[in-house]
Amino acid sequence: MSEVWPEIMVVVGIAMLQGARHAHIDAIQRASDELSLTTKVVELRTIEDLQQQDIDALLLPGGESTVMRLRGNDEASRLLPALFAWMRENESRPVLATCAGAILLADPQDGGPPLVDAEIDRNAYGGQVDSFESTLDCGFPGVFIRAPRFGEVRDHVECTLSGEAVGVRNGNRIALTFHPELSNDSRYHRMLLEACA
Ligand code: GLN
């Protein structure tokens, strides 16, 4: 495998709808090194950024979903509907969505069906002061920041915290309510890259 993978160049688009997303970019680089892959990260701010470059995978970071919806639907960007269209065009396209990104997948509000099939409640653990770190049932160090909470999950449960779903998977689309980019374990970023291979 390691003789083949370096030949492959994976292009990961990262939605930059709210501020810098450098922890995710670092995590992708780490995951890429661990898999001996060559990876290029493309920062997406507008629909043109998406049109100018063929991406293999998409990273939808956290932030504030209300702000991300406003910026992403703004005439100057129009990135958000274009990202949803990209996902819907080919259902197997790899997507990793975290926190507010998970809210956007579960509740895209673009007139189409949800991109992961689960109920989701915003800020369901409380506000900023109720942010916490807790080890998931699979051993992953979960960082929860003003995190949403899944209700009924109709897709595959990817990971749990005390038995409750905190990650949902629909094929190559993964929605996590925590922030995997803020821990040293790059397994979810590796999953995104592996789904491209
Ligand atoms: N509370 C945010 C929202 O509702 C999500 C928080 C996060 O992404 N860290 O969009």
mmCIF file of C-alpha atoms and ligand atoms in Angstrom:
data_model
loop_
_atom_site.group_PDB
_atom_site.id
_atom_site.type_symbol
_atom_site.label_atom_id
_atom_site.label_comp_id
_atom_site.label_asym_id
_atom_site.label_seq_id
_atom_site.Cartn_x
_atom_site.Cartn_y
_atom_site.Cartn_z
ATOM 1 C CA MET A 1 0.000 0.000 0.000
ATOM 2 C CA SER A 2 2.611 2.538 1.077
ATOM 3 C CA GLU A 3 4.252 2.199 -2.344
ATOM 4 C CA VAL A 4 1.031 3.129 -4.093
ATOM 5 C CA TRP A 5 -0.444 5.850 -1.903
ATOM 6 C CA PRO A 6 2.203 8.563 -2.349
ATOM 7 C CA GLU A 7 1.269 8.599 -6.054
ATOM 8 C CA ILE A 8 -2.236 9.707 -5.160
ATOM 9 C CA MET A 9 -2.992 13.373 -4.612
ATOM 10 C CA VAL A 10 -6.100 13.964 -2.546
ATOM 11 C CA VAL A 11 -7.728 17.385 -2.739
ATOM 12 C CA VAL A 12 -9.714 18.360 0.342
ATOM 13 C CA GLY A 13 -11.937 21.432 0.259
ATOM 14 C CA ILE A 14 -12.515 23.186 3.562
ATOM 15 C CA ALA A 15 -15.426 25.588 3.971
ATOM 16 C CA MET A 16 -14.055 28.852 5.370
ATOM 17 C CA LEU A 17 -17.429 30.383 6.148
ATOM 18 C CA GLN A 18 -16.462 31.583 9.580
ATOM 19 C CA GLY A 19 -12.925 32.607 10.457
ATOM 20 C CA ALA A 20 -9.725 30.608 10.127
ATOM 21 C CA ARG A 21 -9.916 26.850 10.331
ATOM 22 C CA HIS A 22 -6.257 26.089 10.869
ATOM 23 C CA ALA A 23 -6.687 23.310 13.430
ATOM 24 C CA HIS A 24 -8.607 21.318 10.788
ATOM 25 C CA ILE A 25 -5.955 22.033 8.168
ATOM 26 C CA ASP A 26 -3.231 20.846 10.572
ATOM 27 C CA ALA A 27 -5.257 17.719 11.408
ATOM 28 C CA ILE A 28 -5.639 16.928 7.689
ATOM 29 C CA GLN A 29 -1.896 17.315 7.196
ATOM 30 C CA ARG A 30 -1.219 14.990 10.158
ATOM 31 C CA ALA A 31 -3.707 12.391 8.892
ATOM 32 C CA SER A 32 -2.188 12.671 5.441
ATOM 33 C CA ASP A 33 1.325 12.043 6.810
ATOM 34 C CA GLU A 34 0.063 9.076 8.827
ATOM 35 C CA LEU A 35 -1.373 7.560 5.640
ATOM 36 C CA SER A 36 1.663 8.564 3.520
ATOM 37 C CA LEU A 37 -0.652 10.464 1.204
ATOM 38 C CA THR A 38 -0.073 13.657 -0.682
ATOM 39 C CA THR A 39 -2.888 16.009 0.181
ATOM 40 C CA LYS A 40 -3.768 19.476 -0.951
ATOM 41 C CA VAL A 41 -6.153 21.585 1.093
ATOM 42 C CA VAL A 42 -8.239 24.128 -0.795
ATOM 43 C CA GLU A 43 -9.888 26.928 1.158
ATOM 44 C CA LEU A 44 -13.440 27.546 -0.024
ATOM 45 C CA ARG A 45 -15.106 30.922 0.549
ATOM 46 C CA THR A 46 -17.220 31.418 -2.558
ATOM 47 C CA ILE A 47 -18.963 29.324 -5.189
ATOM 48 C CA GLU A 48 -16.146 30.258 -7.575
ATOM 49 C CA ASP A 49 -13.578 28.620 -5.267
ATOM 50 C CA LEU A 50 -15.536 25.368 -5.602
ATOM 51 C CA GLN A 51 -15.939 25.714 -9.361
ATOM 52 C CA GLN A 52 -12.243 26.408 -9.943
ATOM 53 C CA GLN A 53 -10.984 23.224 -8.350
ATOM 54 C CA ASP A 54 -12.160 19.598 -8.361
ATOM 55 C CA ILE A 55 -12.232 18.493 -4.751
ATOM 56 C CA ASP A 56 -12.250 14.853 -3.627
ATOM 57 C CA ALA A 57 -13.543 15.481 -0.123
ATOM 58 C CA LEU A 58 -15.132 18.235 1.920
ATOM 59 C CA LEU A 59 -14.547 19.401 5.456
ATOM 60 C CA LEU A 60 -17.337 21.414 7.026
ATOM 61 C CA PRO A 61 -15.996 22.913 10.279
ATOM 62 C CA GLY A 62 -17.813 24.177 13.334
ATOM 63 C CA GLY A 63 -18.596 27.748 14.179
ATOM 64 C CA GLU A 64 -22.009 29.261 14.532
ATOM 65 C CA SER A 65 -24.446 27.600 12.158
ATOM 66 C CA THR A 66 -26.618 30.741 11.948
ATOM 67 C CA VAL A 67 -23.597 32.809 10.854
ATOM 68 C CA MET A 68 -22.450 30.081 8.469
ATOM 69 C CA ARG A 69 -25.909 29.992 6.860
ATOM 70 C CA LEU A 70 -25.955 33.789 6.472
ATOM 71 C CA ARG A 71 -22.452 34.006 5.006
ATOM 72 C CA GLY A 72 -22.818 30.870 2.883
ATOM 73 C CA ASN A 73 -26.094 32.028 1.312
ATOM 74 C CA ASP A 74 -24.926 35.608 0.838
ATOM 75 C CA GLU A 75 -24.856 36.773 -2.782
ATOM 76 C CA ALA A 76 -21.099 37.428 -2.489
ATOM 77 C CA SER A 77 -20.417 33.809 -1.507
ATOM 78 C CA ARG A 78 -23.254 31.416 -2.484
ATOM 79 C CA LEU A 79 -20.915 28.676 -1.255
ATOM 80 C CA LEU A 80 -23.372 26.837 0.981
ATOM 81 C CA PRO A 81 -26.004 25.857 -1.627
ATOM 82 C CA ALA A 82 -23.146 24.912 -3.966
ATOM 83 C CA LEU A 83 -21.680 22.598 -1.304
ATOM 84 C CA PHE A 84 -25.055 20.955 -0.721
ATOM 85 C CA ALA A 85 -25.437 20.512 -4.496
ATOM 86 C CA TRP A 86 -21.923 18.975 -4.647
ATOM 87 C CA MET A 87 -22.919 16.456 -1.967
ATOM 88 C CA ARG A 88 -26.243 15.655 -3.638
ATOM 89 C CA GLU A 89 -24.693 15.270 -7.113
ATOM 90 C CA ASN A 90 -22.849 12.147 -5.992
ATOM 91 C CA GLU A 91 -24.048 10.644 -2.730
ATOM 92 C CA SER A 92 -20.747 8.838 -2.107
ATOM 93 C CA ARG A 93 -18.612 11.986 -1.920
ATOM 94 C CA PRO A 94 -16.661 12.041 1.364
ATOM 95 C CA VAL A 95 -17.676 14.728 3.865
ATOM 96 C CA LEU A 96 -16.550 15.335 7.447
ATOM 97 C CA ALA A 97 -18.766 17.824 9.254
ATOM 98 C CA THR A 98 -18.100 18.902 12.824
ATOM 99 C CA CYS A 99 -20.355 20.625 15.333
ATOM 100 C CA ALA A 100 -22.104 23.465 13.464
ATOM 101 C CA GLY A 101 -21.169 21.567 10.287
ATOM 102 C CA ALA A 102 -23.141 18.592 11.632
ATOM 103 C CA ILE A 103 -26.131 20.896 12.169
ATOM 104 C CA LEU A 104 -25.932 21.958 8.516
ATOM 105 C CA LEU A 105 -25.889 18.321 7.320
ATOM 106 C CA ALA A 106 -28.788 17.237 9.519
ATOM 107 C CA ASP A 107 -30.815 20.365 8.732
ATOM 108 C CA PRO A 108 -29.570 21.795 5.416
ATOM 109 C CA GLN A 109 -32.603 24.045 4.834
ATOM 110 C CA ASP A 110 -31.972 23.964 1.076
ATOM 111 C CA GLY A 111 -35.263 22.301 0.227
ATOM 112 C CA GLY A 112 -33.688 18.850 -0.109
ATOM 113 C CA PRO A 113 -33.689 15.907 2.294
ATOM 114 C CA PRO A 114 -31.233 15.920 5.218
ATOM 115 C CA LEU A 115 -27.678 14.894 4.319
ATOM 116 C CA VAL A 116 -27.450 12.790 7.464
ATOM 117 C CA ASP A 117 -30.743 11.465 8.727
ATOM 118 C CA ALA A 118 -30.950 12.487 12.376
ATOM 119 C CA GLU A 119 -32.719 15.009 14.560
ATOM 120 C CA ILE A 120 -30.346 17.610 15.929
ATOM 121 C CA ASP A 121 -30.757 20.191 18.708
ATOM 122 C CA ARG A 122 -28.527 23.249 18.757
ATOM 123 C CA ASN A 123 -26.726 24.221 21.997
ATOM 124 C CA ALA A 124 -28.403 21.283 23.713
ATOM 125 C CA TYR A 125 -25.774 20.976 26.479
ATOM 126 C CA GLY A 126 -25.988 24.701 27.303
ATOM 127 C CA GLY A 127 -23.836 27.696 26.363
ATOM 128 C CA GLN A 128 -20.112 28.356 26.129
ATOM 129 C CA VAL A 129 -19.570 27.697 29.889
ATOM 130 C CA ASP A 130 -21.088 24.249 29.467
ATOM 131 C CA SER A 131 -18.401 23.245 26.972
ATOM 132 C CA PHE A 132 -16.572 20.116 28.100
ATOM 133 C CA GLU A 133 -14.077 17.397 27.267
ATOM 134 C CA SER A 134 -15.065 13.789 27.670
ATOM 135 C CA THR A 135 -13.752 10.475 26.377
ATOM 136 C CA LEU A 136 -16.114 8.833 23.921
ATOM 137 C CA ASP A 137 -17.105 5.179 24.303
ATOM 138 C CA CYS A 138 -14.591 4.328 21.545
ATOM 139 C CA GLY A 139 -11.782 6.038 23.502
ATOM 140 C CA PHE A 140 -11.650 9.166 21.346
ATOM 141 C CA PRO A 141 -11.010 12.395 23.263
ATOM 142 C CA GLY A 142 -14.161 14.408 22.587
ATOM 143 C CA VAL A 143 -14.072 18.204 22.800
ATOM 144 C CA PHE A 144 -17.604 19.627 22.943
ATOM 145 C CA ILE A 145 -18.033 23.379 22.468
ATOM 146 C CA ARG A 146 -21.585 24.758 22.599
ATOM 147 C CA ALA A 147 -22.291 21.418 21.045
ATOM 148 C CA PRO A 148 -25.515 20.258 19.465
ATOM 149 C CA ARG A 149 -27.073 16.956 20.444
ATOM 150 C CA PHE A 150 -28.565 14.307 18.199
ATOM 151 C CA GLY A 151 -32.133 13.226 18.858
ATOM 152 C CA GLU A 152 -33.541 10.315 16.902
ATOM 153 C CA VAL A 153 -30.889 8.898 14.548
ATOM 154 C CA ARG A 154 -32.078 7.055 11.460
ATOM 155 C CA ASP A 155 -28.625 6.676 9.851
ATOM 156 C CA HIS A 156 -25.678 4.673 11.182
ATOM 157 C CA VAL A 157 -24.406 5.726 14.636
ATOM 158 C CA GLU A 158 -20.673 6.338 14.196
ATOM 159 C CA CYS A 159 -19.709 7.010 17.816
ATOM 160 C CA THR A 160 -21.311 7.504 21.210
ATOM 161 C CA LEU A 161 -20.748 9.273 24.529
ATOM 162 C CA SER A 162 -22.207 7.283 27.426
ATOM 163 C CA GLY A 163 -24.329 5.417 24.920
ATOM 164 C CA GLU A 164 -25.700 8.562 23.228
ATOM 165 C CA ALA A 165 -24.938 9.196 19.539
ATOM 166 C CA VAL A 166 -22.379 11.995 19.019
ATOM 167 C CA GLY A 167 -21.449 10.930 15.500
ATOM 168 C CA VAL A 168 -23.708 9.867 12.626
ATOM 169 C CA ARG A 169 -22.656 8.369 9.323
ATOM 170 C CA ASN A 170 -24.463 8.193 6.009
ATOM 171 C CA GLY A 171 -22.071 6.325 3.699
ATOM 172 C CA ASN A 172 -18.980 8.522 3.330
ATOM 173 C CA ARG A 173 -20.633 11.446 5.121
ATOM 174 C CA ILE A 174 -19.758 11.773 8.779
ATOM 175 C CA ALA A 175 -21.344 14.326 11.116
ATOM 176 C CA LEU A 176 -19.781 14.763 14.581
ATOM 177 C CA THR A 177 -21.109 16.989 17.356
ATOM 178 C CA PHE A 178 -17.595 17.431 18.826
ATOM 179 C CA HIS A 179 -14.333 18.912 17.518
ATOM 180 C CA PRO A 180 -11.902 16.144 16.422
ATOM 181 C CA GLU A 181 -9.469 18.794 15.115
ATOM 182 C CA LEU A 182 -8.814 19.925 18.704
ATOM 183 C CA SER A 183 -7.357 16.591 19.816
ATOM 184 C CA ASN A 184 -4.205 14.775 18.720
ATOM 185 C CA ASP A 185 -6.111 11.764 17.450
ATOM 186 C CA SER A 186 -6.580 12.195 13.708
ATOM 187 C CA ARG A 187 -8.719 9.124 13.104
ATOM 188 C CA TYR A 188 -11.737 11.015 11.762
ATOM 189 C CA HIS A 189 -9.570 13.059 9.421
ATOM 190 C CA ARG A 190 -7.937 9.811 8.297
ATOM 191 C CA MET A 191 -11.414 8.363 7.616
ATOM 192 C CA LEU A 192 -12.140 11.321 5.348
ATOM 193 C CA LEU A 193 -8.926 10.770 3.388
ATOM 194 C CA GLU A 194 -9.357 6.989 3.282
ATOM 195 C CA ALA A 195 -12.830 7.432 1.826
ATOM 196 C CA CYS A 196 -11.195 9.156 -1.173
ATOM 197 C CA ALA A 197 -8.925 6.235 -1.990
HETATM 198 N N1 GLN B 1 -23.595 26.298 18.899
HETATM 199 C C1 GLN B 1 -23.172 26.300 17.532
HETATM 200 C C2 GLN B 1 -24.362 26.347 16.598
HETATM 201 O O1 GLN B 1 -25.456 26.203 16.995
HETATM 202 C C3 GLN B 1 -22.272 25.145 17.216
HETATM 203 C C4 GLN B 1 -21.008 25.233 18.032
HETATM 204 C C5 GLN B 1 -19.772 24.770 17.360
HETATM 205 O O2 GLN B 1 -19.703 24.560 16.152
HETATM 206 N N2 GLN B 1 -18.725 24.685 18.138
HETATM 207 O O3 GLN B 1 -24.192 26.515 15.429
#
